[in-house]
PDB file of C-alpha atoms in Angstrom:
ATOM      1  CA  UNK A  18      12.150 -15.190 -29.566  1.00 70.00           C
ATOM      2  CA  UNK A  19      15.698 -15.234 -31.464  1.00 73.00           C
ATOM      3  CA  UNK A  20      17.419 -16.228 -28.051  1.00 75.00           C
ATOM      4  CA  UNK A  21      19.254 -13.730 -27.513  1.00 87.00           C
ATOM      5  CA  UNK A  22      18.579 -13.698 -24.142  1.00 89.00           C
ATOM      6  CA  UNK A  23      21.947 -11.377 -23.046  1.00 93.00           C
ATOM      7  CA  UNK A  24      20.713  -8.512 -25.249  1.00 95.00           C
ATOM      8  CA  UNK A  25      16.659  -8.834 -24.036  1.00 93.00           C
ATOM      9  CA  UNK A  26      17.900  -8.617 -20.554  1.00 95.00           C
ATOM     10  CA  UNK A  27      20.182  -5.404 -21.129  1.00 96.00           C
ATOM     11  CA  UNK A  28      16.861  -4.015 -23.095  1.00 96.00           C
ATOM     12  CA  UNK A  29      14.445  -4.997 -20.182  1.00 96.00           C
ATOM     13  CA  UNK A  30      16.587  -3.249 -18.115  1.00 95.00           C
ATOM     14  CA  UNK A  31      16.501  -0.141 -20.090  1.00 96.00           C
ATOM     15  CA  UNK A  32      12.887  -0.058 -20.036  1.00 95.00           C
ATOM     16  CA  UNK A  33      12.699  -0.552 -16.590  1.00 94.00           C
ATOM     17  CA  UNK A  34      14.645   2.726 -15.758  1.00 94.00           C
ATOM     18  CA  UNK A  35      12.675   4.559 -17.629  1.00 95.00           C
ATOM     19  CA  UNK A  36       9.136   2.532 -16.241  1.00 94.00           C
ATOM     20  CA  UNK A  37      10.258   0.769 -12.734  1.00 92.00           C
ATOM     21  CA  UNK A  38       6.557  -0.230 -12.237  1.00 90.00           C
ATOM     22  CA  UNK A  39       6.293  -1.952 -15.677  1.00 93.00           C
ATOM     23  CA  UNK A  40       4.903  -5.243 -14.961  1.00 90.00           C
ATOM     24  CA  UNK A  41       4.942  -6.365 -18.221  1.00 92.00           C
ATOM     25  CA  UNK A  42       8.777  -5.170 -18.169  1.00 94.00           C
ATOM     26  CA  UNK A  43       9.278  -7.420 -14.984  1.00 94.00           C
ATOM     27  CA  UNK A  44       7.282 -10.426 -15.915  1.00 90.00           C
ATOM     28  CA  UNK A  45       9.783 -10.561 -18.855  1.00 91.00           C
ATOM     29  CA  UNK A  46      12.651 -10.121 -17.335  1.00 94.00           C
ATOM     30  CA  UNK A  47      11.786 -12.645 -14.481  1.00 93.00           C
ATOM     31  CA  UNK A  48      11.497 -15.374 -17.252  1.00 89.00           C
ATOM     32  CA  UNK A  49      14.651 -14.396 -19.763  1.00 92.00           C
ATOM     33  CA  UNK A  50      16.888 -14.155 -16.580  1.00 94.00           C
ATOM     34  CA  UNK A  51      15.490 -17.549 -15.313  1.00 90.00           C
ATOM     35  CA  UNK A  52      15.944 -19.040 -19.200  1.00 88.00           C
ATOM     36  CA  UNK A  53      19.461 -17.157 -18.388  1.00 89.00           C
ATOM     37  CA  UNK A  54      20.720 -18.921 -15.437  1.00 89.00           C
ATOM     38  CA  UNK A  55      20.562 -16.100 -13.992  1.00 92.00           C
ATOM     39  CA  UNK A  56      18.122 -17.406 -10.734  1.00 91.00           C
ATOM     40  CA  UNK A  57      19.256 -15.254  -7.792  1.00 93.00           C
ATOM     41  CA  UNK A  58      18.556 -12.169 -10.128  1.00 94.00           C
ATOM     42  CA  UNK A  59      15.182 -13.579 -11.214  1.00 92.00           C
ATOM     43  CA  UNK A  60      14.290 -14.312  -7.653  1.00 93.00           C
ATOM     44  CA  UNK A  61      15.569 -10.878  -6.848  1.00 94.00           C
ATOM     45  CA  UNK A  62      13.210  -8.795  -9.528  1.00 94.00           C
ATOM     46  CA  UNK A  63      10.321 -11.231  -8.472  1.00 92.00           C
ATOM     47  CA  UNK A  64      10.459 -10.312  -4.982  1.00 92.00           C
ATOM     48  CA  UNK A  65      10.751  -6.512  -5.883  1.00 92.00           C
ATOM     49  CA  UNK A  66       7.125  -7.193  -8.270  1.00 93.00           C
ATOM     50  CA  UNK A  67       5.690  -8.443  -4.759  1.00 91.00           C
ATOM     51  CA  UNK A  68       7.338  -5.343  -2.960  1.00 92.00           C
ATOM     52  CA  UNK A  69       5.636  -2.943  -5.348  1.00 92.00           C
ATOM     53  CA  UNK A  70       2.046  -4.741  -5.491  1.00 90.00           C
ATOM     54  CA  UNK A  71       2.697  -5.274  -9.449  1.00 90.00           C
ATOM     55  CA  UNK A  72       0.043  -7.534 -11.665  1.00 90.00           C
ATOM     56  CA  UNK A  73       1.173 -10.713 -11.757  1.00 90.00           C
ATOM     57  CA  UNK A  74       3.447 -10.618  -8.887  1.00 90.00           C
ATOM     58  CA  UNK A  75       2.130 -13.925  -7.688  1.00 92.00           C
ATOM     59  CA  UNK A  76       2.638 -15.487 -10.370  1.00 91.00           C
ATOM     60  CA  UNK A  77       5.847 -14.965 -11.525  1.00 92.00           C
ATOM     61  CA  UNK A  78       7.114 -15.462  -7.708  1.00 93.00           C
ATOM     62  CA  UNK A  79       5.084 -18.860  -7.822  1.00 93.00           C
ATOM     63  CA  UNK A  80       6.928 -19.371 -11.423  1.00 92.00           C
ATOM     64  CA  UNK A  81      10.004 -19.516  -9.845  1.00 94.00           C
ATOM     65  CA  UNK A  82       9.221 -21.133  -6.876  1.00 95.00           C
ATOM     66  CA  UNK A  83       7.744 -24.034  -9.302  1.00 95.00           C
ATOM     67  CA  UNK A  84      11.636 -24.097 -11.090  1.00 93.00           C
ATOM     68  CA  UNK A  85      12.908 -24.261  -7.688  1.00 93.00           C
ATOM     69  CA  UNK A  86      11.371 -26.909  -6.502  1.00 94.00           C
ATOM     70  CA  UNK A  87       9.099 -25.633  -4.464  1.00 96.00           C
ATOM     71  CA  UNK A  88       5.824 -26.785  -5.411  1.00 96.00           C
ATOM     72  CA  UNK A  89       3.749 -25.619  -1.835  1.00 97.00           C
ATOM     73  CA  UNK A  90       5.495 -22.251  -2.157  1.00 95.00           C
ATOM     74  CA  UNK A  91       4.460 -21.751  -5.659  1.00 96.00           C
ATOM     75  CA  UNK A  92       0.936 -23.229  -4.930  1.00 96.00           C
ATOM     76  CA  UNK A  93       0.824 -20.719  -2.428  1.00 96.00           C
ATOM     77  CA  UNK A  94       1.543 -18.042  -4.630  1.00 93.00           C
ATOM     78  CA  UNK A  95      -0.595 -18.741  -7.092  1.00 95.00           C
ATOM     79  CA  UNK A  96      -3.647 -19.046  -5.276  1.00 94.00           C
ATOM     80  CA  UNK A  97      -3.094 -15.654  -4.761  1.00 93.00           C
ATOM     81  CA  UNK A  98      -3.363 -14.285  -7.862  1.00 91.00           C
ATOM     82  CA  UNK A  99      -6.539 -12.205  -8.533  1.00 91.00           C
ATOM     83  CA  UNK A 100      -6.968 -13.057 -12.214  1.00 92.00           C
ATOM     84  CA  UNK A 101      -8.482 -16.724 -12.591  1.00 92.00           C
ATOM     85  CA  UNK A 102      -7.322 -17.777 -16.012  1.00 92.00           C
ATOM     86  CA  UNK A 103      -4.056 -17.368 -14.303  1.00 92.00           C
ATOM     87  CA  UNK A 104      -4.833 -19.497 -11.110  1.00 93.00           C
ATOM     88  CA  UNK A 105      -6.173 -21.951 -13.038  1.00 94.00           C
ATOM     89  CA  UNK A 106      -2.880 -22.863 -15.510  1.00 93.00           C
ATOM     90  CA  UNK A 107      -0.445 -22.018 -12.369  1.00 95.00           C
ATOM     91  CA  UNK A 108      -2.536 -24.153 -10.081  1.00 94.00           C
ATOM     92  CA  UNK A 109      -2.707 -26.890 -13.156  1.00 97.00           C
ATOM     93  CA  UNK A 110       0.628 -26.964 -12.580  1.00 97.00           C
ATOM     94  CA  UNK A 111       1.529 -26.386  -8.824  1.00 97.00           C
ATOM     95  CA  UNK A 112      -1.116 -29.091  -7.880  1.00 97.00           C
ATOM     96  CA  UNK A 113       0.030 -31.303 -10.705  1.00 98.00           C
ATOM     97  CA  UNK A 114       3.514 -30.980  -8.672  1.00 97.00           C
ATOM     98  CA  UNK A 115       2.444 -31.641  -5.098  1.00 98.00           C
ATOM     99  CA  UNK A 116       0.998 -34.726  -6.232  1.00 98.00           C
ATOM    100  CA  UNK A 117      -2.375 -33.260  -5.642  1.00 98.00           C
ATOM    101  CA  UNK A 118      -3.644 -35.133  -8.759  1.00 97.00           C
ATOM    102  CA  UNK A 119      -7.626 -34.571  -8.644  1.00 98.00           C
ATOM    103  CA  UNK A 120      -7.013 -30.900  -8.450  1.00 97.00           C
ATOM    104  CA  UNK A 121      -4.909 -30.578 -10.639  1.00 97.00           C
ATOM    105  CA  UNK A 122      -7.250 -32.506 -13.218  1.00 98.00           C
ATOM    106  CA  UNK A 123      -9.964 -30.295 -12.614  1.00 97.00           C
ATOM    107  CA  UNK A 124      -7.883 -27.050 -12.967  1.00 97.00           C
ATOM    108  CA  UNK A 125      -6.946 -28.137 -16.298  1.00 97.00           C
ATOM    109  CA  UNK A 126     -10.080 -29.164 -17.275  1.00 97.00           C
ATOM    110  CA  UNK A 127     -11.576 -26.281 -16.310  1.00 97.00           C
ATOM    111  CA  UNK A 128      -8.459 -24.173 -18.086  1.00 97.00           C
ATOM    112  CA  UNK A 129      -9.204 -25.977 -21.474  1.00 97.00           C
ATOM    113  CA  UNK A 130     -13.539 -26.034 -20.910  1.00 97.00           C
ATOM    114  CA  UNK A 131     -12.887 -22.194 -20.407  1.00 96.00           C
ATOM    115  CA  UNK A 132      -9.935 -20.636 -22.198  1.00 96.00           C
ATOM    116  CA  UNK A 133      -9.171 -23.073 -25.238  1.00 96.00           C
ATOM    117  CA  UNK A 134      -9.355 -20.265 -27.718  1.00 95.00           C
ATOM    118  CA  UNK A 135      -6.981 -18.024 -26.026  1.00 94.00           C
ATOM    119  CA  UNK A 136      -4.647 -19.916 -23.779  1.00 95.00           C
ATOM    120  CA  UNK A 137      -3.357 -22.457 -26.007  1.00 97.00           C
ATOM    121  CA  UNK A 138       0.115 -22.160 -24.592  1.00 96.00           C
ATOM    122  CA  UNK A 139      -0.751 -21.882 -21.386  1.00 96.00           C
ATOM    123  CA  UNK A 140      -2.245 -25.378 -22.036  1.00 98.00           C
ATOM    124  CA  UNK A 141       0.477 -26.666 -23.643  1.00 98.00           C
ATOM    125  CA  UNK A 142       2.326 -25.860 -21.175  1.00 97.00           C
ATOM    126  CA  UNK A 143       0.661 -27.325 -18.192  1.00 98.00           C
ATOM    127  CA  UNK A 144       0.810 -31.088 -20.442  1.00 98.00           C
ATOM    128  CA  UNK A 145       4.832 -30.469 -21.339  1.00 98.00           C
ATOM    129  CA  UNK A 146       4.844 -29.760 -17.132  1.00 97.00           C
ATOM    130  CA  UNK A 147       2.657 -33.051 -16.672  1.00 97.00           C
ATOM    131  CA  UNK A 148       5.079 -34.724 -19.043  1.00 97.00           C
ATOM    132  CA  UNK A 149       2.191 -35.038 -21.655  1.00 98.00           C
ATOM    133  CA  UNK A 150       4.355 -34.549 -25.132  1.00 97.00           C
ATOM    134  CA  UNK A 151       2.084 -35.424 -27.470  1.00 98.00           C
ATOM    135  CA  UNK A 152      -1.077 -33.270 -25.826  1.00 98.00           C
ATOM    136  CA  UNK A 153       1.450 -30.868 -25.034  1.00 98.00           C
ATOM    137  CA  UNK A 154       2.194 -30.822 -28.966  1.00 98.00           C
ATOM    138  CA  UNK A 155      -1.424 -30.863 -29.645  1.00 98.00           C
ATOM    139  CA  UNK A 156      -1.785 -27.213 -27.961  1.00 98.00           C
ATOM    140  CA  UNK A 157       1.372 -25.982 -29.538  1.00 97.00           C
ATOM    141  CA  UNK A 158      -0.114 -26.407 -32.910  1.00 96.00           C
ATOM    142  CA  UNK A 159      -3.327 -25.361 -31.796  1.00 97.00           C
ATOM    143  CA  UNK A 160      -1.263 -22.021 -30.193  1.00 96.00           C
ATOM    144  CA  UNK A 161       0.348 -21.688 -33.353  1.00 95.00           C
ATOM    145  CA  UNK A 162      -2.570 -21.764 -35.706  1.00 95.00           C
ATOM    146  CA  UNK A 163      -4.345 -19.349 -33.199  1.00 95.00           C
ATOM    147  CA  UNK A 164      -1.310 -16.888 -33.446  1.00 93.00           C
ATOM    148  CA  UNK A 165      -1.129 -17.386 -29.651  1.00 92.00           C
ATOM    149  CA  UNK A 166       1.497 -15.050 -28.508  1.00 89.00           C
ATOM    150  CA  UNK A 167       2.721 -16.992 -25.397  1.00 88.00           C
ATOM    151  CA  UNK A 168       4.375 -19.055 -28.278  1.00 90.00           C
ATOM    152  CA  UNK A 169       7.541 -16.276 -28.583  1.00 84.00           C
ATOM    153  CA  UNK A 170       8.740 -18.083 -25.449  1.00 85.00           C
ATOM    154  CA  UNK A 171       8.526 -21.388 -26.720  1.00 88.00           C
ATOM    155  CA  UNK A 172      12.885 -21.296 -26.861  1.00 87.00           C
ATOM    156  CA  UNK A 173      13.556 -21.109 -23.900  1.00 87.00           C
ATOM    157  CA  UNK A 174      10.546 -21.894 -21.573  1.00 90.00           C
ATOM    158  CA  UNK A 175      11.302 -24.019 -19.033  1.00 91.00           C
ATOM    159  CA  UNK A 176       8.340 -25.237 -18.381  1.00 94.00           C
ATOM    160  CA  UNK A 177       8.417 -27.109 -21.711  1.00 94.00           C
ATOM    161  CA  UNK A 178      12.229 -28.099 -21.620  1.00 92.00           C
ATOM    162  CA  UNK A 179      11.251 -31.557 -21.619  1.00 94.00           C
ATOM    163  CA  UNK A 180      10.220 -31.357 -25.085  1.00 96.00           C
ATOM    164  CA  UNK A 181      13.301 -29.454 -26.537  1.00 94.00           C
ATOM    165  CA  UNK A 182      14.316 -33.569 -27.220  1.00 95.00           C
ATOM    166  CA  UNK A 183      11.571 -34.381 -29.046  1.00 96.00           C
ATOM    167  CA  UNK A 184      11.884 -33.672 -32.966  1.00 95.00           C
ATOM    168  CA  UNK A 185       8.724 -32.396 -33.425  1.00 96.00           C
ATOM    169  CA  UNK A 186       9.717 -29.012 -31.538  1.00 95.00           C
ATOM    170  CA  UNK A 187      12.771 -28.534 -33.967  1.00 93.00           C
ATOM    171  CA  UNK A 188       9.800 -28.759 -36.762  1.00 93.00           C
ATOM    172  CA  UNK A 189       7.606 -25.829 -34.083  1.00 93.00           C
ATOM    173  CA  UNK A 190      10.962 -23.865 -34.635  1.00 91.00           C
ATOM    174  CA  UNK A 191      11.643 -24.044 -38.268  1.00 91.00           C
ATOM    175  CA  UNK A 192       7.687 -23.329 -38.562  1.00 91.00           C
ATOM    176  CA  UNK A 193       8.255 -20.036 -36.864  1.00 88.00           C
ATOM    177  CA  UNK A 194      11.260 -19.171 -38.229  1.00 85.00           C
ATOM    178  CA  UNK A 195      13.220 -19.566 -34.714  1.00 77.00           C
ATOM    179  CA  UNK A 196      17.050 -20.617 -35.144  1.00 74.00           C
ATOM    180  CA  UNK A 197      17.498 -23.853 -33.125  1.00 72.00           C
TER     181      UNK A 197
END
């Protein structure tokens, strides 16, 4: 949360030696060493999730797929994940990508009909993906007043970087106490 992404790598690491088949762990460390710059390492531990049948392997490979630019690999991915909140937000986003706009609609629709009270930031950021500020603003404040925890990443999630210009994050940051 504090962006001190250096330090949460070196720490994910450390709990990864002691628990390799932490998937919570990985997920992590996928995303910090992504927000890092640090793809070919992200890709790296992503592939290893998929190598060891972790949760949420598809996803995160899909996740970087997505930030890679490649939208049919990460749709591909993520229709492969078993748990269907996920699928729904990843393919919100992966269809939203390929152009495929109807389904993409309907997965969010469905996301918001069905999980409004506990994926707030998921929503949020499916809109910041569609380029959608001011809905995706709407579920940040609704994530925030619902103590959603996907909000720790709001620093350096890329798949909101597209707002990081828009003053009304600075305000999300000072709100949580984040430095800027």
């Amino acid at each position: 949360m504090q962006g001190r992404l250096a330090d949460a790598i070196m720490e994910l690491r450390k709990a990864l030696i002691l628990d390799p088949l932490s998937s919570d762990a990985s997920y992590i460390l996928v995303r910090t060493l992504w927000a890092s710059g640090r793809h070919a390492e992200a890709r790296q531990t992503a592939r290893r999730m998929v190598d060891r049948n972790m949760p949420a392997c598809h996803e995160v490979v899909g996740y970087v797929a997505l930030l890679d630019g490649n939208a049919a690999q990460a749709d591909a991915e993520f229709h492969m994940e078993p748990v269907h909140m996920v699928r729904l937000y990843t393919t919100a986003v992966s269809q939203y990508s390929l152009d495929h706009l109807a389904a993409a609609d309907g997965a969010l629709s469905q996301l918001v009909k069905d999980f409004s009270k506990t994926l707030a930031y998921q929503i949020a950021e499916v809109y910041a993906w569609r380029g959608d500020t001011d809905k995706a603003f709407e579920w940040l404040e609704t994530a925030y007043r619902q103590r959603d925890r996907g909000i720790t990443q709001l620093r350096f999630d890329p798949l909101l970087a597209n707002l990081r210009t828009d003053p009304r994050y600075r305000t999300i940051l000072q709100r949580l106490r984040l430095p800027e």
